[in-house]
Rosetta silent file (secondary structure, phi, psi, omega in degrees, C-alpha in Angstrom):
SEQUENCE: MSGIETLGVVGGGFMGTGIAESAARAGLSVVIYEPEQAPLDRSQASLEKSIGRAVSRGKLSDQEGSDMLNRVAWTRSLDDFDGVDGVVEAIIEDAKAKGSIFKKLDALLPDATFLASNTSSIPIAEIAAWTQRPDRVIGIHFFSPVPVMSLVEIVRAIDTSDETLAAAGAFAATMGKHPVHTADRAGFIVNMLLVPYLMSAIRMYEDGFATAEDIDEGMKRGCGHPMGPLQLADFIGLDVMYAIGESLYEEFKRPDFAPPPILKRLVVSGHFGRKSGRGFYEYPPAKVPAAA
SCORE:     score description
SCORE:     0.000 S_00000001
   1 L     0.000  145.596 -176.977   16.048  -11.636  -19.582 S_00000001
   2 L   -82.410  -18.136 -174.420   13.002  -10.849  -17.443 S_00000001
   3 L    79.530    1.803  179.909   11.380   -8.517  -19.985 S_00000001
   4 L  -101.008  112.638  175.898   11.069   -5.938  -17.198 S_00000001
   5 L  -110.666  -31.112  176.486   12.705   -2.626  -18.035 S_00000001
   6 E  -125.733  123.800 -175.896   10.349   -0.295  -16.176 S_00000001
   7 E  -110.856  132.977  169.988    8.919   -1.391  -12.809 S_00000001
   8 E   -95.155  135.199  177.265    5.953    0.058  -10.997 S_00000001
   9 E  -121.365  119.209  177.287    6.069   -0.104   -7.188 S_00000001
  10 E   -94.009  112.690 -178.345    2.861    0.446   -5.219 S_00000001
  11 L   111.961  118.037 -178.928    3.811    1.707   -1.769 S_00000001
  12 L  -107.607   27.961  176.693    6.674    4.010   -0.851 S_00000001
  13 L   -78.687 -160.620 -176.122    7.300    2.729    2.649 S_00000001
  14 H   -59.463  -46.296 -179.040   10.408    0.962    3.913 S_00000001
  15 H   -71.209  -47.604 -178.079    9.834   -2.155    1.783 S_00000001
  16 H   -61.014  -41.884  178.823    8.619   -0.402   -1.352 S_00000001
  17 H   -66.771  -37.064  177.291   11.507    2.053   -1.324 S_00000001
  18 H   -65.532  -39.744  176.703   13.944   -0.807   -0.780 S_00000001
  19 H   -63.049  -44.058  178.816   12.484   -2.708   -3.750 S_00000001
  20 H   -61.816  -42.187  179.494   12.775    0.430   -5.871 S_00000001
  21 H   -61.876  -45.103 -179.616   16.386    0.955   -4.794 S_00000001
  22 H   -64.738  -38.550  178.815   17.346   -2.610   -5.688 S_00000001
  23 H   -67.427  -42.879  179.134   15.609   -2.353   -9.061 S_00000001
  24 H   -65.145  -37.486  177.808   17.272    0.967   -9.867 S_00000001
  25 H   -63.381  -31.475  179.351   20.654   -0.451   -8.863 S_00000001
  26 L   -81.598    1.037  176.422   20.023   -3.276  -11.353 S_00000001
  27 L    96.448    4.994  179.726   19.499   -0.697  -14.107 S_00000001
  28 L   -85.212  150.800  168.750   15.684   -0.689  -14.207 S_00000001
  29 E   -84.346  144.710 -173.553   13.559    2.428  -14.370 S_00000001
  30 E  -135.145  139.621  171.340   11.117    2.635  -11.453 S_00000001
  31 E  -121.445  121.378  179.691    7.897    4.517  -10.705 S_00000001
  32 E  -102.069  128.528  179.876    6.790    4.577   -7.048 S_00000001
  33 E  -110.826  133.568  167.327    3.122    5.260   -6.312 S_00000001
  34 L  -142.145  142.469 -179.078    1.565    6.579   -3.109 S_00000001
  35 L   -73.652  -19.185 -178.680   -1.794    8.378   -2.943 S_00000001
  36 L  -116.477  153.700 -174.738   -0.466   11.005   -0.523 S_00000001
  37 H   -74.761  -36.509 -174.319    2.541   13.331   -0.865 S_00000001
  38 H   -57.556  -48.369  178.238    4.066   12.876    2.605 S_00000001
  39 H   -65.709  -28.937  175.265    5.059    9.208    2.157 S_00000001
  40 H   -65.221  -42.831  178.399    6.446   10.045   -1.300 S_00000001
  41 H   -63.111  -40.762  178.444    8.639   12.738    0.236 S_00000001
  42 H   -65.668  -40.117  179.246    9.846   10.305    2.901 S_00000001
  43 H   -62.093  -45.795 -179.147   10.560    7.690    0.268 S_00000001
  44 H   -64.553  -42.569  179.106   12.604   10.098   -1.838 S_00000001
  45 H   -63.536  -40.168 -179.914   14.547   11.349    1.184 S_00000001
  46 H   -64.728  -43.139 -179.165   15.239    7.782    2.288 S_00000001
  47 H   -67.539  -41.681  177.694   16.476    6.747   -1.159 S_00000001
  48 H   -61.140  -40.237  179.020   18.670    9.829   -1.498 S_00000001
  49 H   -66.081  -42.759 -179.152   20.174    9.107    1.914 S_00000001
  50 H   -64.807  -44.392  179.314   20.816    5.452    1.077 S_00000001
  51 H   -67.222  -40.550  177.469   22.455    6.244   -2.252 S_00000001
  52 H   -60.111  -39.160  178.445   24.492    9.041   -0.657 S_00000001
  53 H   -65.954  -40.128  178.601   25.750    6.605    1.969 S_00000001
  54 H   -64.860  -38.354  178.253   26.751    4.112   -0.731 S_00000001
  55 H   -66.659  -44.015 -178.037   28.643    6.837   -2.595 S_00000001
  56 H   -65.566  -25.455  179.352   30.432    8.019    0.553 S_00000001
  57 L   -92.314    2.404  177.339   31.545    4.451    1.265 S_00000001
  58 L    80.218   10.544  179.067   32.898    3.984   -2.251 S_00000001
  59 L   -81.271  -22.327  174.841   30.288    1.393   -3.251 S_00000001
  60 L  -134.793  146.776  171.956   28.979    3.706   -5.979 S_00000001
  61 L   -78.951  166.325  177.432   30.663    6.496   -7.893 S_00000001
  62 H   -56.967  -42.044 -178.457   29.081    9.955   -7.877 S_00000001
  63 H   -67.669  -42.065  178.510   27.882    9.371  -11.440 S_00000001
  64 H   -61.724  -41.533  178.769   26.484    5.912  -10.631 S_00000001
  65 H   -64.355  -42.534  179.134   24.617    7.331   -7.657 S_00000001
  66 H   -65.052  -44.222  179.585   23.199   10.186   -9.723 S_00000001
  67 H   -62.680  -39.894 -178.730   22.164    7.860  -12.545 S_00000001
  68 H   -63.744  -44.523  179.836   20.528    5.482  -10.086 S_00000001
  69 H   -66.160  -35.689 -179.623   18.482    8.246   -8.479 S_00000001
  70 H   -69.848  -15.889  178.661   17.458    9.570  -11.898 S_00000001
  71 L   -82.404   -4.013 -176.922   15.995    6.164  -12.755 S_00000001
  72 E  -112.705  132.890  175.702   13.367    6.556  -10.003 S_00000001
  73 E  -124.183  152.078 -179.547   10.208    8.679  -10.232 S_00000001
  74 E  -120.749  139.974 -176.440    7.537    9.285   -7.600 S_00000001
  75 E  -146.961  154.170  173.383    3.845    9.826   -8.331 S_00000001
  76 L  -104.271    5.484 -178.176    0.433   10.201   -6.699 S_00000001
  77 L  -122.978  125.582  176.026   -1.368    8.967   -9.816 S_00000001
  78 H   -64.799  -20.229  177.836   -1.629    5.353  -10.934 S_00000001
  79 H   -60.672  -24.519  179.645   -2.048    6.690  -14.461 S_00000001
  80 H   -74.427   -3.820  172.753    1.715    7.309  -14.435 S_00000001
  81 H   -79.859   -5.828 -179.599    2.175    3.521  -14.436 S_00000001
  82 L   -54.536  121.495  179.710    1.160    3.579  -18.101 S_00000001
  83 L    98.103   -7.244  177.157    3.909    1.705  -19.940 S_00000001
  84 L   -69.430  150.580 -177.193    5.444   -0.140  -16.976 S_00000001
  85 L   -88.548  -22.870  179.673    6.366   -3.751  -17.732 S_00000001
  86 E  -163.509  162.977 -177.898    5.486   -5.166  -14.321 S_00000001
  87 E  -132.485  140.050  168.439    4.321   -4.107  -10.868 S_00000001
  88 E  -118.961  122.728  177.506    5.267   -5.058   -7.326 S_00000001
  89 E   -92.665  133.638 -179.618    2.770   -4.053   -4.627 S_00000001
  90 L  -142.389   64.679  178.218    4.149   -3.374   -1.137 S_00000001
  91 L  -109.909 -166.259 -175.736    1.383   -1.867    0.989 S_00000001
  92 L   -61.245  154.823 -179.787   -0.158   -2.883    4.324 S_00000001
  93 L   -79.041   73.410  179.663   -0.964   -6.526    5.055 S_00000001
  94 L  -136.684  116.988 -173.187   -4.674   -6.157    4.362 S_00000001
  95 H   -60.855  -39.631 -178.889   -6.290   -8.431    1.776 S_00000001
  96 H   -68.808  -40.660  178.905   -9.037   -5.965    0.813 S_00000001
  97 H   -63.506  -42.807  178.809   -6.612   -3.074    0.401 S_00000001
  98 H   -66.970  -44.459 -179.692   -4.350   -5.185   -1.778 S_00000001
  99 H   -59.056  -41.044  179.367   -7.256   -6.605   -3.754 S_00000001
 100 H   -62.105  -41.653  177.702   -8.596   -3.134   -4.488 S_00000001
 101 H   -64.692  -44.151 -178.126   -5.214   -2.034   -5.837 S_00000001
 102 H   -65.505  -34.269  176.567   -4.891   -5.161   -7.989 S_00000001
 103 H   -61.568  -42.446  179.099   -8.345   -4.588   -9.449 S_00000001
 104 H   -68.362  -44.222 -179.104   -7.256   -1.112  -10.557 S_00000001
 105 H   -63.093  -39.670 -179.028   -3.892   -2.318  -11.864 S_00000001
 106 H   -60.009  -41.496  179.891   -5.533   -5.146  -13.805 S_00000001
 107 H   -75.504  -35.078 -174.893   -7.768   -2.691  -15.661 S_00000001
 108 H   -77.581  -32.079 -170.351   -5.052   -0.070  -16.127 S_00000001
 109 L  -123.695   72.372 -177.542   -2.231   -2.352  -17.335 S_00000001
 110 L   -66.002  -20.785 -175.805   -3.543   -4.965  -19.781 S_00000001
 111 L  -104.891    3.713 -179.893   -0.060   -5.594  -21.191 S_00000001
 112 L   -63.219  139.923 -178.644    1.950   -5.856  -17.953 S_00000001
 113 L   -65.983  -43.666  175.968    4.030   -9.037  -17.729 S_00000001
 114 E  -149.243  155.333  168.892    3.105   -9.613  -14.094 S_00000001
 115 E  -118.034  110.393 -172.434    1.263   -8.044  -11.166 S_00000001
 116 E  -113.748  145.496  173.650    3.140   -9.149   -8.070 S_00000001
 117 E  -109.179  139.540  175.183    2.455   -8.800   -4.365 S_00000001
 118 L   -90.684   14.703 -178.643    5.167   -8.495   -1.745 S_00000001
 119 L   -53.064  144.612  178.600    2.777   -9.894    0.864 S_00000001
 120 L  -100.481   -3.670 -175.496    4.411  -11.951    3.587 S_00000001
 121 L  -153.842  -20.873 -174.970    1.322  -13.927    4.566 S_00000001
 122 L   -81.411  130.680  178.690   -1.821  -13.332    2.462 S_00000001
 123 L   -56.346  134.484 -177.905   -2.631  -16.077   -0.077 S_00000001
 124 H   -65.673  -34.882  178.796   -1.941  -14.890   -3.622 S_00000001
 125 H   -59.551  -34.030  179.127   -5.115  -16.543   -4.930 S_00000001
 126 H   -65.956  -36.536  177.651   -7.139  -14.263   -2.636 S_00000001
 127 H   -74.794  -43.639 -177.890   -5.510  -11.218   -4.229 S_00000001
 128 H   -61.758  -27.214 -177.856   -5.708  -12.609   -7.771 S_00000001
 129 L   -63.763  -16.986  178.500   -9.473  -13.128   -7.368 S_00000001
 130 L   -80.789   -7.439 -174.506   -9.921   -9.351   -7.625 S_00000001
 131 L  -109.666  165.746  174.046   -8.583   -9.385  -11.218 S_00000001
 132 L   -92.027  -11.117 -178.919   -9.809  -10.541  -14.615 S_00000001
 133 L  -126.878   67.600 -178.232   -6.372  -11.959  -15.444 S_00000001
 134 H   -64.947  -14.202 -179.764   -5.338  -14.102  -12.455 S_00000001
 135 H   -65.663  -23.099 -178.462   -2.814  -15.893  -14.689 S_00000001
 136 H  -105.753   11.669  176.960   -0.391  -12.973  -14.384 S_00000001
 137 E   -95.984  133.591 -174.524   -0.734  -12.473  -10.615 S_00000001
 138 E  -151.059  159.747  173.426    2.115  -13.859   -8.514 S_00000001
 139 E   -98.580  129.294  170.595    3.809  -13.388   -5.157 S_00000001
 140 E  -127.397   95.815 -173.042    7.338  -11.963   -5.056 S_00000001
 141 E   -96.941  109.163  177.189    8.138  -11.650   -1.377 S_00000001
 142 E   -85.999  163.873  179.390   11.285   -9.660   -0.621 S_00000001
 143 L  -117.857  152.315 -172.385   12.998   -9.559    2.771 S_00000001
 144 L   -96.239  138.451   -6.189   14.034   -6.549    4.815 S_00000001
 145 L   -77.975  134.881 -170.678   16.194   -4.611    4.235 S_00000001
 146 L   -57.845  -43.033 -178.371   15.682   -5.323    0.535 S_00000001
 147 L   -64.663  -18.387 -176.409   18.998   -3.932   -0.768 S_00000001
 148 L  -100.082  -41.742 -173.693   20.884   -6.227    1.645 S_00000001
 149 L   -80.002  131.187 -173.465   18.849   -9.438    1.795 S_00000001
 150 L   -88.855  -13.595 -173.027   19.373  -11.769   -1.154 S_00000001
 151 E   -86.265  140.715  162.824   16.292  -13.988   -0.747 S_00000001
 152 E  -132.825  141.532  172.874   12.935  -13.666   -2.489 S_00000001
 153 E   -97.176  125.733  176.798   10.056  -16.113   -2.191 S_00000001
 154 E  -104.148  121.223 -170.282    8.196  -16.647   -5.455 S_00000001
 155 E  -115.080  115.811 -179.331    4.649  -17.783   -4.790 S_00000001
 156 E   -95.254  122.877  176.739    2.595  -19.402   -7.526 S_00000001
 157 L   -85.053  175.904 -177.040   -1.159  -19.251   -7.126 S_00000001
 158 L   -55.818  -40.317 -173.825   -3.621  -21.739   -8.637 S_00000001
 159 L   -99.993   -0.691 -179.024   -4.068  -19.709  -11.832 S_00000001
 160 L   -62.653  130.176 -176.175   -0.536  -18.278  -12.212 S_00000001
 161 L   -80.632  161.900  175.069    0.772  -19.147  -15.680 S_00000001
 162 H   -60.305  -37.697 -178.987    4.104  -20.750  -16.553 S_00000001
 163 H   -65.190  -41.787  178.592    5.033  -17.561  -18.404 S_00000001
 164 H   -65.866  -41.706  178.997    4.384  -15.402  -15.343 S_00000001
 165 H   -60.946  -45.524 -179.896    6.369  -17.762  -13.144 S_00000001
 166 H   -64.511  -40.941 -179.784    9.339  -17.683  -15.523 S_00000001
 167 H   -65.447  -39.111  179.164    9.211  -13.883  -15.808 S_00000001
 168 H   -65.856  -40.536  178.142    9.142  -13.472  -12.023 S_00000001
 169 H   -65.365  -41.092  178.636   12.153  -15.741  -11.608 S_00000001
 170 H   -67.051  -37.669  176.998   14.085  -13.890  -14.297 S_00000001
 171 H   -61.879  -45.448  178.791   13.134  -10.554  -12.707 S_00000001
 172 H   -60.629  -41.514  179.170   14.452  -11.712   -9.321 S_00000001
 173 H   -65.169  -39.324  177.765   17.705  -12.821  -10.946 S_00000001
 174 H   -58.669  -35.944  179.877   18.036   -9.462  -12.723 S_00000001
 175 L   -83.472    2.634  178.185   17.867   -7.800   -9.317 S_00000001
 176 L    78.211   22.127 -179.166   20.592  -10.086   -7.989 S_00000001
 177 L  -100.058  157.164  175.841   18.229  -12.017   -5.715 S_00000001
 178 E  -101.581  111.950 -178.525   18.075  -15.752   -5.034 S_00000001
 179 E   -85.119  138.540  166.956   14.538  -17.025   -5.650 S_00000001
 180 E  -118.867  143.851 -174.699   12.979  -19.925   -3.765 S_00000001
 181 E  -103.932  139.054 -175.623    9.644  -21.304   -4.940 S_00000001
 182 E  -141.688  153.117  174.711    6.780  -22.050   -2.594 S_00000001
 183 E   -68.968  159.791 -177.515    3.186  -23.154   -2.669 S_00000001
 184 L   -84.903   76.434  173.740    0.478  -20.545   -2.144 S_00000001
 185 L  -125.380  144.235 -178.835   -0.193  -21.029    1.554 S_00000001
 186 L   -51.416  131.311  178.160   -0.277  -18.219    4.097 S_00000001
 187 L    94.394  -23.015  177.965    3.222  -17.583    5.431 S_00000001
 188 L    55.814 -135.227 -178.708    4.969  -19.347    2.544 S_00000001
 189 L   -88.612  -59.216 -168.092    8.332  -20.856    3.653 S_00000001
 190 H   -66.525  -49.117 -176.698   10.049  -18.390    5.948 S_00000001
 191 H   -71.833  -26.425  174.140    7.122  -17.049    7.969 S_00000001
 192 H   -60.216  -33.615  179.374    5.617  -20.516    8.392 S_00000001
 193 H   -90.931  -37.299 -172.291    8.791  -21.385   10.323 S_00000001
 194 H   -77.573  -41.601 -172.057    9.644  -17.984   11.793 S_00000001
 195 H   -62.163  -44.841  177.535    6.310  -16.758   13.161 S_00000001
 196 H   -58.527  -36.561  177.260    5.697  -19.573   15.697 S_00000001
 197 H   -63.285  -47.118 -179.035    9.211  -18.962   17.064 S_00000001
 198 H   -67.181  -40.772  179.078    8.622  -15.214   17.431 S_00000001
 199 H   -65.134  -35.143  177.398    5.164  -15.675   18.957 S_00000001
 200 H   -64.051  -39.530  178.437    6.626  -18.154   21.463 S_00000001
 201 H   -66.374  -39.442  178.565    9.196  -15.568   22.524 S_00000001
 202 H   -65.440  -40.115  177.404    6.458  -12.942   22.919 S_00000001
 203 H   -65.354  -38.799  178.347    4.401  -15.339   25.061 S_00000001
 204 H   -60.254  -43.938  177.853    7.460  -16.099   27.169 S_00000001
 205 H   -66.025  -43.650 -178.955    7.938  -12.381   27.789 S_00000001
 206 H   -60.910  -36.609 -179.267    4.198  -11.870   28.420 S_00000001
 207 L   -79.690   -2.295 -179.514    4.182  -14.657   31.024 S_00000001
 208 L    74.323   18.886 -178.068    7.089  -13.065   32.908 S_00000001
 209 L   -66.250  -36.410  178.602    9.274  -16.094   32.249 S_00000001
 210 L  -160.843  163.245  177.397   12.276  -13.885   31.455 S_00000001
 211 L   -73.666  162.074  176.685   13.112  -10.303   30.545 S_00000001
 212 H   -58.488  -42.213 -178.506   13.211   -9.190   26.917 S_00000001
 213 H   -63.080  -42.211 -178.015   16.960   -8.738   27.214 S_00000001
 214 H   -72.294  -35.202  175.692   17.535  -12.235   28.585 S_00000001
 215 H   -61.646  -46.760 -178.327   15.278  -13.869   26.000 S_00000001
 216 H   -67.969  -42.753  179.133   17.180  -12.147   23.219 S_00000001
 217 H   -64.532  -35.167  179.110   20.620  -12.786   24.710 S_00000001
 218 H   -60.484  -42.975 -178.468   19.703  -16.434   25.202 S_00000001
 219 H   -77.894  -33.047  178.334   18.982  -16.912   21.513 S_00000001
 220 H   -70.105  -48.163 -175.475   21.900  -14.810   20.308 S_00000001
 221 H   -84.705  -29.488 -177.961   24.530  -16.410   22.525 S_00000001
 222 H   -87.077  -28.369 -177.040   22.974  -19.857   22.822 S_00000001
 223 H  -119.999   -0.282  178.064   21.939  -20.374   19.199 S_00000001
 224 L    72.953   19.193  178.582   24.212  -17.971   17.351 S_00000001
 225 L   -73.649  139.718 -179.900   21.349  -15.858   16.043 S_00000001
 226 L   -70.009  -20.718 -178.316   22.435  -12.368   14.925 S_00000001
 227 L  -145.080  137.228  178.507   19.325  -10.842   16.510 S_00000001
 228 L   -70.703  163.764 -174.619   17.089  -12.023   19.344 S_00000001
 229 H   -64.305  -36.776 -179.749   13.394  -12.770   18.654 S_00000001
 230 H   -75.864  -35.028  172.567   11.989   -9.681   20.379 S_00000001
 231 H   -62.728  -41.490 -179.652   14.547   -7.445   18.698 S_00000001
 232 H   -65.824  -41.452  177.824   13.616   -9.048   15.389 S_00000001
 233 H   -60.539  -42.978  176.533    9.902   -8.528   16.025 S_00000001
 234 H   -61.329  -39.198 -178.572   10.578   -4.837   16.710 S_00000001
 235 H   -68.401  -43.404  178.279   12.620   -4.639   13.515 S_00000001
 236 H   -63.830  -38.897 -175.443    9.919   -6.296   11.390 S_00000001
 237 L   112.343  120.985 -175.268    7.243   -4.091   12.956 S_00000001
 238 H   -68.062  -28.796  174.560    4.797   -5.278   15.596 S_00000001
 239 H   -66.537  -39.154  176.930    1.849   -4.203   13.450 S_00000001
 240 H   -67.761  -43.083  177.960    3.207   -6.358   10.636 S_00000001
 241 H   -57.900  -43.613 -178.921    3.831   -9.231   13.065 S_00000001
 242 H   -63.843  -44.428 -179.492    0.248   -9.005   14.310 S_00000001
 243 H   -63.821  -41.403  178.992   -1.170   -8.984   10.766 S_00000001
 244 H   -64.541  -45.073  179.428    0.953  -11.974    9.739 S_00000001
 245 H   -60.605  -42.995  177.903   -0.038  -13.918   12.857 S_00000001
 246 H   -61.376  -44.091 -178.939   -3.721  -13.194   12.258 S_00000001
 247 H   -64.211  -43.364  179.445   -3.458  -14.290    8.623 S_00000001
 248 H   -66.630  -41.264  179.682   -1.676  -17.529    9.509 S_00000001
 249 H   -65.893  -38.977  178.835   -4.099  -18.330   12.312 S_00000001
 250 H   -61.226  -37.547 -177.337   -7.066  -17.649   10.020 S_00000001
 251 H   -78.067  -41.728 -170.091   -5.685  -20.098    7.459 S_00000001
 252 H  -111.540  -16.215 -179.642   -4.482  -22.925    9.708 S_00000001
 253 L    55.709   35.534  177.153   -6.239  -22.398   13.085 S_00000001
 254 L  -101.186  127.999 -174.008   -3.051  -23.432   14.902 S_00000001
 255 H   -62.716  -23.781 -179.647   -2.558  -21.730   18.279 S_00000001
 256 H   -70.832  -12.606  175.604    1.190  -21.280   17.778 S_00000001
 257 H   -90.871  -19.172 -171.998    0.392  -18.733   15.037 S_00000001
 258 L   -68.364  131.784  178.027   -2.082  -16.692   17.129 S_00000001
 259 L   -65.136  130.712  176.402   -0.813  -13.276   18.275 S_00000001
 260 L   -65.469  154.159 -178.573   -0.523  -13.083   22.101 S_00000001
 261 H   -53.545  -37.750 -178.017   -2.668  -10.431   23.816 S_00000001
 262 H   -63.104  -30.509  179.173    0.329   -8.230   24.635 S_00000001
 263 H   -65.961  -42.097  176.890    1.111   -7.921   20.928 S_00000001
 264 H   -64.057  -40.575 -179.700   -2.363   -6.539   20.253 S_00000001
 265 H   -62.343  -41.389  178.865   -2.045   -4.134   23.207 S_00000001
 266 H   -64.944  -42.483 -176.740    1.239   -2.768   21.866 S_00000001
 267 H   -66.505  -46.958 -178.278   -0.152   -2.361   18.360 S_00000001
 268 H   -68.325  -18.647  176.853   -3.352   -0.558   19.368 S_00000001
 269 L   -87.830   -0.687  178.618   -1.216    1.733   21.535 S_00000001
 270 L    82.831   14.130  179.908    0.855    2.708   18.503 S_00000001
 271 L   -97.646   92.502 -172.214    4.007    0.922   19.674 S_00000001
 272 L   -98.037    1.042 -177.549    5.120   -0.741   16.450 S_00000001
 273 E   107.427 -145.357 -175.208    8.792   -1.293   17.266 S_00000001
 274 L   -56.745  -41.497 -173.642   11.755    0.498   15.723 S_00000001
 275 L   -68.521  -21.299  178.006    9.729    2.496   13.221 S_00000001
 276 L  -104.329   -7.526  179.599    7.610    4.116   15.945 S_00000001
 277 L    95.170   -8.088  179.674   10.412    4.420   18.513 S_00000001
 278 E  -154.845  137.291  174.784    8.966    1.899   20.937 S_00000001
 279 L  -152.541 -117.717  170.946    8.053   -1.777   20.979 S_00000001
 280 L   -74.761  -19.377  174.983    9.591   -4.356   23.278 S_00000001
 281 L  -128.155  167.242  173.256   12.455   -1.860   23.476 S_00000001
 282 E  -105.576  144.780 -175.850   12.705    1.910   23.172 S_00000001
 283 L  -126.745  134.203  176.971   14.656    3.487   20.319 S_00000001
 284 L   -59.139  145.610 -178.221   16.118    6.993   20.087 S_00000001
 285 H   -53.133  -33.654 -177.998   14.308    9.142   17.506 S_00000001
 286 H   -64.624  -20.075 -177.899   17.455    9.324   15.352 S_00000001
 287 H   -96.188    0.766  179.344   17.257    5.576   14.791 S_00000001
 288 L   -79.681  119.986 -178.783   13.680    5.552   13.557 S_00000001
 289 L   -60.182  128.111 -176.288   13.753    4.883    9.752 S_00000001
 290 L   -62.074  -30.581 -174.203   12.334    7.929    7.965 S_00000001
 291 L   -97.750    7.628 -175.905   10.579    5.810    5.320 S_00000001
 292 L   -73.901    0.000    0.000    9.044    3.209    7.627 S_00000001
């Protein structure tokens, strides 16, 4: 057993809501925190829609769907985390923003089993340094969409204790996820391999070597990938891609991690991919995820 019965989730965006959904499906009670009401409303609407879809497809009974939704609460106050057994943070890829949250959580929750970050690229030790108890800080990196993807990366920082590591692994298993363990280096396992590939595809497009469609079709039909690299970048979010690339380049100073100029131009123009309706491709408004 993980010892986690009530989970706090910081961030009600696409990832945070997905983490909450998976935890609630596993029978855990969940409290989702956002400082503003609008993202909480989007999170609740997204979760209700997802559960409703599962019920309509026969994957959940009406009662199971109702019980699952009743296990989730939304709040604008971190004080409502009082009594949670563990926390997963899923906010923007910004070390200072995450560190500030962890400092507050550390003071508020002296008895929490772990304080985990869902970061995809920021070193866990950098986040843990904001706390007085770095032994219980760990990385639990979920993949999108969380209810579908079975993998989690568990990232042990320098000061993470054996007890915290064991609890995080048991928590992942409780949620039906397959944990892989990785050293605390920016990018961990998956993004260390994936990001150079995606950045290479973006540079290829930027240089006019081929169209976005042909780059993606080449990798789908030539390598059997379910999604081409530019489609995948749009799906991940170009703002997230840029932040991950910056973090990896800052850590390793390798040019294959550096975001190409066109990626920065798209991000500063508000073209984040699917969630904004435009990235390397354009997406009809109906396909933009409400909780992204």
